[in-house]
Amino acid sequence: MANVTTAQLFEEPFDADEYIERLAWRTPGGGSKGGAEAFDPKKLLEEFVNHIEELKQLDEKIQRKVEKLEQQCHREAKEFAHKVQDLQRSNQVAFQHFQELDEHISYVATKVCHLGDQLEGVNTPRQRAVEAQRLMTYFNEFLDGELRSDVFNNPDKIKEAADIIQKLHLIAQELPFDRFSDVKAKIASKYHDLERQLIQEFTAAQRRGEIGRMREVAAVLLHFKGYAHCVDVYIKQCQEAHVKERLDETRNSDVEQYLKNLYDLYTRTTVLAAKLSDFNLGSDKHTFLSKLIKNIFSCYLESYIDMERQYLQNRSGMILQRYYDSKNHQKRPVGTGSIQELKERIRQRTNLPLGPSIDTHGETFLSQEVVVNLLQETRHAFERCNKLSDPADLPKNAFSIFLLLVEYLCVDHIDYALEIGLSAIPSADAKNANLYFLDVVQQANTIFHLFDKQFNDHLMPLISSSPKLTECLHKKKEVIEQMEVKLDTGIDRTLNCMIGQMKHILATEQKKTDFKPEDENNVMIQYTTACSKVCAYVSKQVERVRRSMDGKNVDTVLTELGVRFHRLIHEHLQQFSYSSMGGMLAICDVAEYRRSAKDFRVPLVLQLFDTLHALCNLLVVAPDNLKQVCSGEQLTNLDRNLLHAFVQLRVDYRSARLGRHFS
């Protein structure tokens, strides 16, 4: 039992401290003093002494077992060493036997080779004699003029016949012409006839896809002069089986796939030609390779640009039509001719909405997805044009593709959207008008940047060194100018609508009593309701302009809007009479307008409102200080009539005889 307990205490992993602790807990009275049984150090000591004796006995037992195992290990090691020595001796004997066998094999091989040489020395002359006799027999048939042998009449033995006629042809070259001209002509005729049959057989095998048969026939043809024709036939057949097959099946059914296949095949062929040019193909290898490529693709390249243009027209028209169908929109015909041009000129000069205004419900009829699709199709067309066009025709072909892009993107999409946008701009006196034309401007600008990028990235490299460059630049300038005219017209009419909306707010919200309050001493507001609403409206429109424009256009449009805004407020203020407190309210209103003017970030606009603010001081300044104020920095350069007009707005103008201050 003690041994079992000790074995349990020695379980892995072994820890001495834990071992002592576990032994103490197992001993009655050896645990904690607070346990069920009181701590007894004597019992614990006695247990430790007994346990130490047990451990000594266990150690001796284990030591004896170890010694016994060591002796057994030494004994087995000696036995293994004897076995290894016996195996080494056996291996040496076997190696000696292999050496003897190798020497014997070498001796036999030497004898066999010697015998083979002797047999070959006897057999070779014999074979030559037999071959010579056989050729003489066939030669006699050509001399007699009658080919009786089965080898020349059996189509299945064409390979054997080709071998014979090729040898006879070489022999005939050495014969004198005057005596053997007849037979030489017959042999030559048969030679060319068999050569033609072999090439036909090679062609037929290639069409059937029998590569093994092709290899056999090519091996026979290798010794004929017409072997090069075999190579030509192979190349020609490969063209018909690959290029023709891939292009003809889609030429009439799927033009897009046909163009992609043509571009892919031609590109891969030119890459292959570039790799082949690294080999020694002769001094005119580039001309040779170009001629080969032209022979393969000439019938397809001649009609390439017509198919490219036709596909691009159909594809572009489908993209646009699909977009307008998704909007349930029936395209309106854009009029042309003298009447339409006259209307356009009148509209540009007068901003009159000629014709009924339409409601597009905020739809710009511009789609970046449509634009990206059109540009992508055109980019692919430019890439194919660059690769497939003859260098002399490249600029002309690229320009024709560019004209299609202008037609479908710039005219049929952007210009059409501008026309619709112009027709949808309300009149200047419309109330709560949706001025979405700025959204049209924003999208048109974004789209035209994409158009301009493609012009520079994909068209310019194709025409930069040709006379077509001037024509392309002129066309692009013409398109830009036409669009800018319509954009300017639309922006101008939109600004008029904004000013009209502000005018409507002022007309409905501004009361005459705002500037002549009944109780001068009980005015609590900082600025009028009309001013607050106008400033809120202006702030939104300024933000819309910033979102819709880019570059210098932002400052240009905001400058024009700011000047018109100032003119409106200036004229509006001159419609009222101002008491002393009313004048203060007017100054507060102008200060608020001036705060809105800061959002324009245009110095001219801020300067105009600074001057207007200074003019409003004339409404409240004491009569005796009018001259001093008028000669101030901001008013000294203004027209005296303008200053007088503002002073006349004061309710005390006549009673205080303020006119004498301007005399």
XYZ file of C-alpha atoms in Angstrom, residues 196-473:
278
model
C 2.062 17.777 -106.086
C 0.243 14.663 -104.830
C 2.130 14.805 -101.528
C 1.255 18.478 -101.001
C -2.397 17.701 -101.751
C -2.289 14.816 -99.291
C -0.719 17.106 -96.665
C -3.472 19.692 -97.253
C -6.210 17.083 -96.969
C -4.700 15.635 -93.779
C -4.527 19.096 -92.240
C -8.176 19.751 -93.042
C -9.097 16.422 -91.462
C -6.968 17.259 -88.427
C -4.796 14.118 -88.862
C -1.551 15.397 -87.353
C 0.175 11.998 -87.564
C -0.458 11.751 -91.295
C 0.735 15.339 -91.738
C 3.962 14.431 -89.959
C 4.507 11.416 -92.250
C 3.884 13.356 -95.472
C 6.052 16.289 -94.290
C 8.913 13.848 -93.576
C 8.701 12.544 -97.167
C 8.454 16.053 -98.631
C 11.482 17.188 -96.633
C 13.824 15.835 -99.362
C 11.883 17.451 -102.214
C 12.562 20.892 -103.611
C 8.946 21.862 -103.049
C 9.106 21.426 -99.280
C 8.699 25.201 -98.908
C 5.273 24.866 -100.561
C 4.343 22.509 -97.760
C 5.132 25.267 -95.250
C 3.132 27.793 -97.296
C 0.167 25.441 -97.449
C 0.338 24.880 -93.714
C 0.370 28.621 -92.988
C -2.453 29.250 -95.439
C -4.534 26.459 -93.946
C -3.914 27.803 -90.437
C -5.156 31.210 -91.561
C -8.322 29.700 -93.056
C -8.930 27.482 -90.042
C -8.366 30.228 -87.411
C -8.632 33.830 -88.711
C -11.355 33.145 -91.260
C -13.306 30.965 -88.874
C -13.265 33.501 -86.009
C -14.066 36.532 -88.152
C -16.513 35.289 -90.766
C -18.869 33.704 -88.239
C -19.474 37.079 -86.526
C -19.018 39.493 -89.425
C -22.698 39.698 -90.236
C -24.256 38.509 -86.979
C -22.369 40.301 -84.194
C -20.403 43.351 -85.351
C -19.154 44.170 -81.852
C -17.639 40.717 -81.395
C -16.280 40.838 -84.943
C -14.407 44.085 -84.211
C -13.084 42.698 -80.929
C -11.913 39.496 -82.642
C -10.292 41.429 -85.487
C -8.448 43.684 -83.025
C -7.363 40.738 -80.888
C -6.155 38.604 -83.816
C -4.344 41.472 -85.516
C -2.665 42.566 -82.268
C -1.509 39.051 -81.462
C -0.236 38.612 -85.012
C 1.808 41.828 -84.903
C 3.252 40.820 -81.519
C 4.234 37.470 -83.011
C 5.825 39.248 -85.980
C 7.831 41.427 -83.601
C 9.144 38.319 -81.861
C 9.949 36.648 -85.198
C 11.913 39.707 -86.310
C 14.530 38.824 -83.688
C 15.461 35.784 -85.776
C 17.624 35.832 -88.867
C 14.964 35.955 -91.576
C 17.000 37.922 -94.099
C 17.797 41.563 -94.692
C 14.198 42.521 -95.559
C 12.590 40.576 -92.727
C 10.372 43.490 -91.656
C 8.985 43.876 -95.183
C 8.540 40.123 -95.427
C 6.609 39.917 -92.145
C 4.474 42.954 -92.992
C 3.589 41.413 -96.320
C 2.534 38.181 -94.624
C 0.295 40.057 -92.177
C -1.212 42.115 -94.995
C -2.026 38.960 -96.953
C -3.851 37.548 -93.934
C -5.901 40.607 -92.936
C -6.133 42.806 -96.054
C -9.695 41.785 -96.953
C -10.836 42.621 -93.405
C -8.882 45.865 -92.925
C -10.241 47.405 -96.133
C -13.762 47.574 -94.702
C -12.735 48.087 -91.058
C -13.441 51.803 -90.613
C -16.876 51.586 -92.275
C -17.911 48.796 -89.907
C -16.403 50.664 -86.946
C -18.381 53.810 -87.715
C -21.578 51.872 -88.388
C -21.241 49.956 -85.122
C -20.442 53.123 -83.153
C -23.474 54.892 -84.614
C -25.818 52.022 -83.774
C -24.351 51.460 -80.325
C -24.375 55.161 -79.368
C -27.933 55.605 -80.594
C -29.035 52.553 -78.596
C -27.341 53.833 -75.403
C -29.096 57.194 -75.679
C -32.469 55.714 -76.608
C -32.306 53.251 -73.708
C -31.646 56.152 -71.320
C -34.552 58.289 -72.568
C -36.848 55.250 -72.523
C -35.930 54.667 -68.867
C -37.110 58.237 -68.170
C -40.299 57.728 -70.230
C -39.165 60.729 -72.236
C -39.954 61.304 -75.871
C -37.165 63.442 -77.325
C -38.356 66.804 -78.538
C -37.164 67.795 -82.012
C -34.720 70.658 -81.769
C -35.625 73.067 -84.533
C -33.148 74.321 -87.097
C -33.277 76.888 -89.832
C -33.694 80.623 -90.064
C -36.776 80.905 -87.795
C -35.178 78.866 -85.031
C -31.932 80.814 -85.324
C -33.898 84.080 -85.113
C -35.687 82.853 -81.990
C -32.372 81.864 -80.461
C -30.839 85.266 -81.121
C -33.875 87.065 -79.677
C -33.823 84.812 -76.618
C -30.102 85.390 -76.074
C -30.454 89.147 -76.339
C -33.724 89.660 -74.487
C -34.102 86.591 -72.251
C -37.662 86.260 -73.502
C -39.066 82.725 -73.146
C -40.053 82.163 -76.769
C -42.461 79.253 -76.796
C -44.159 77.560 -73.848
C -42.061 76.816 -70.763
C -41.958 73.113 -69.907
C -41.822 71.459 -66.504
C -39.105 68.797 -66.310
C -39.732 68.144 -62.589
C -36.062 68.766 -61.852
C -34.787 66.191 -64.366
C -31.564 67.364 -66.031
C -31.654 64.726 -68.799
C -27.912 64.315 -68.324
C -26.496 60.970 -67.212
C -22.912 60.245 -66.264
C -23.604 56.559 -66.855
C -24.625 57.308 -70.430
C -21.567 59.515 -70.883
C -19.206 56.887 -69.489
C -20.715 54.264 -71.815
C -20.388 56.535 -74.856
C -16.811 57.477 -73.966
C -15.910 53.858 -73.318
C -17.257 52.753 -76.694
C -15.384 55.600 -78.374
C -12.174 54.778 -76.475
C -12.341 51.201 -77.734
C -12.950 52.547 -81.243
C -9.876 54.815 -80.986
C -7.761 51.862 -79.797
C -8.928 49.672 -82.674
C -8.499 52.539 -85.121
C -4.907 53.073 -83.981
C -4.060 49.415 -84.493
C -6.103 48.507 -87.577
C -5.875 51.661 -89.709
C -3.287 52.150 -92.389
C -0.804 54.796 -91.098
C -1.759 57.104 -93.947
C -5.475 56.830 -93.101
C -5.141 56.911 -89.290
C -5.740 60.684 -88.760
C -8.727 60.677 -91.128
C -10.270 57.605 -89.480
C -9.689 58.943 -85.968
C -11.328 62.241 -86.935
C -14.397 60.414 -88.281
C -14.754 58.618 -84.923
C -14.367 61.956 -83.114
C -17.176 63.442 -85.194
C -19.478 60.626 -84.079
C -18.572 61.325 -80.440
C -19.398 64.995 -80.973
C -22.688 64.087 -82.630
C -23.972 61.668 -79.994
C -22.385 63.005 -76.806
C -22.146 66.750 -77.370
C -25.125 67.364 -79.671
C -27.645 64.589 -79.013
C -27.068 64.449 -75.248
C -25.426 67.551 -73.736
C -26.761 70.129 -76.193
C -30.222 68.544 -76.096
C -30.219 68.707 -72.283
C -29.207 72.377 -72.465
C -32.073 73.089 -74.863
C -34.546 71.359 -72.552
C -33.022 73.153 -69.568
C -33.381 76.531 -71.263
C -37.001 75.792 -72.121
C -37.673 74.855 -68.504
C -36.309 78.088 -66.998
C -39.319 80.030 -65.693
C -39.936 83.715 -66.307
C -38.295 86.237 -64.011
C -41.591 87.009 -62.234
C -42.409 83.338 -61.485
C -43.034 82.489 -57.827
C -41.268 79.610 -56.019
C -39.519 78.672 -59.259
C -37.341 75.548 -59.378
C -34.064 76.904 -60.725
C -32.649 73.503 -61.602
C -30.681 74.813 -64.607
C -27.699 75.170 -62.267
C -27.812 71.376 -61.850
C -27.670 71.109 -65.631
C -24.638 73.408 -65.629
C -22.903 71.330 -62.974
C -23.431 68.027 -64.755
C -22.591 69.509 -68.147
C -19.281 70.811 -66.790
C -18.427 67.418 -65.287
C -19.308 65.639 -68.527
C -17.330 68.058 -70.655
C -14.248 67.516 -68.474
C -14.537 63.792 -69.257
C -14.952 64.593 -72.958
C -11.911 66.868 -72.884
C -9.827 64.202 -71.125
C -10.621 61.646 -73.803
C -9.825 64.197 -76.497
C -6.363 64.732 -75.010
C -5.612 61.138 -73.981
C -6.920 59.124 -76.916
C -7.486 61.374 -79.941
C -4.517 63.757 -79.786
C -1.823 61.012 -80.051
C -3.475 59.791 -83.275
C -3.655 63.185 -85.051
C -0.969 65.318 -83.383
C 1.408 65.118 -86.364
C -1.163 65.465 -89.149
C -3.152 68.297 -90.791
C -6.279 66.860 -89.134
C -5.095 68.360 -85.830
C -6.202 71.851 -86.849
C -9.571 70.535 -88.007
C -10.115 68.651 -84.734
C -9.195 71.645 -82.599
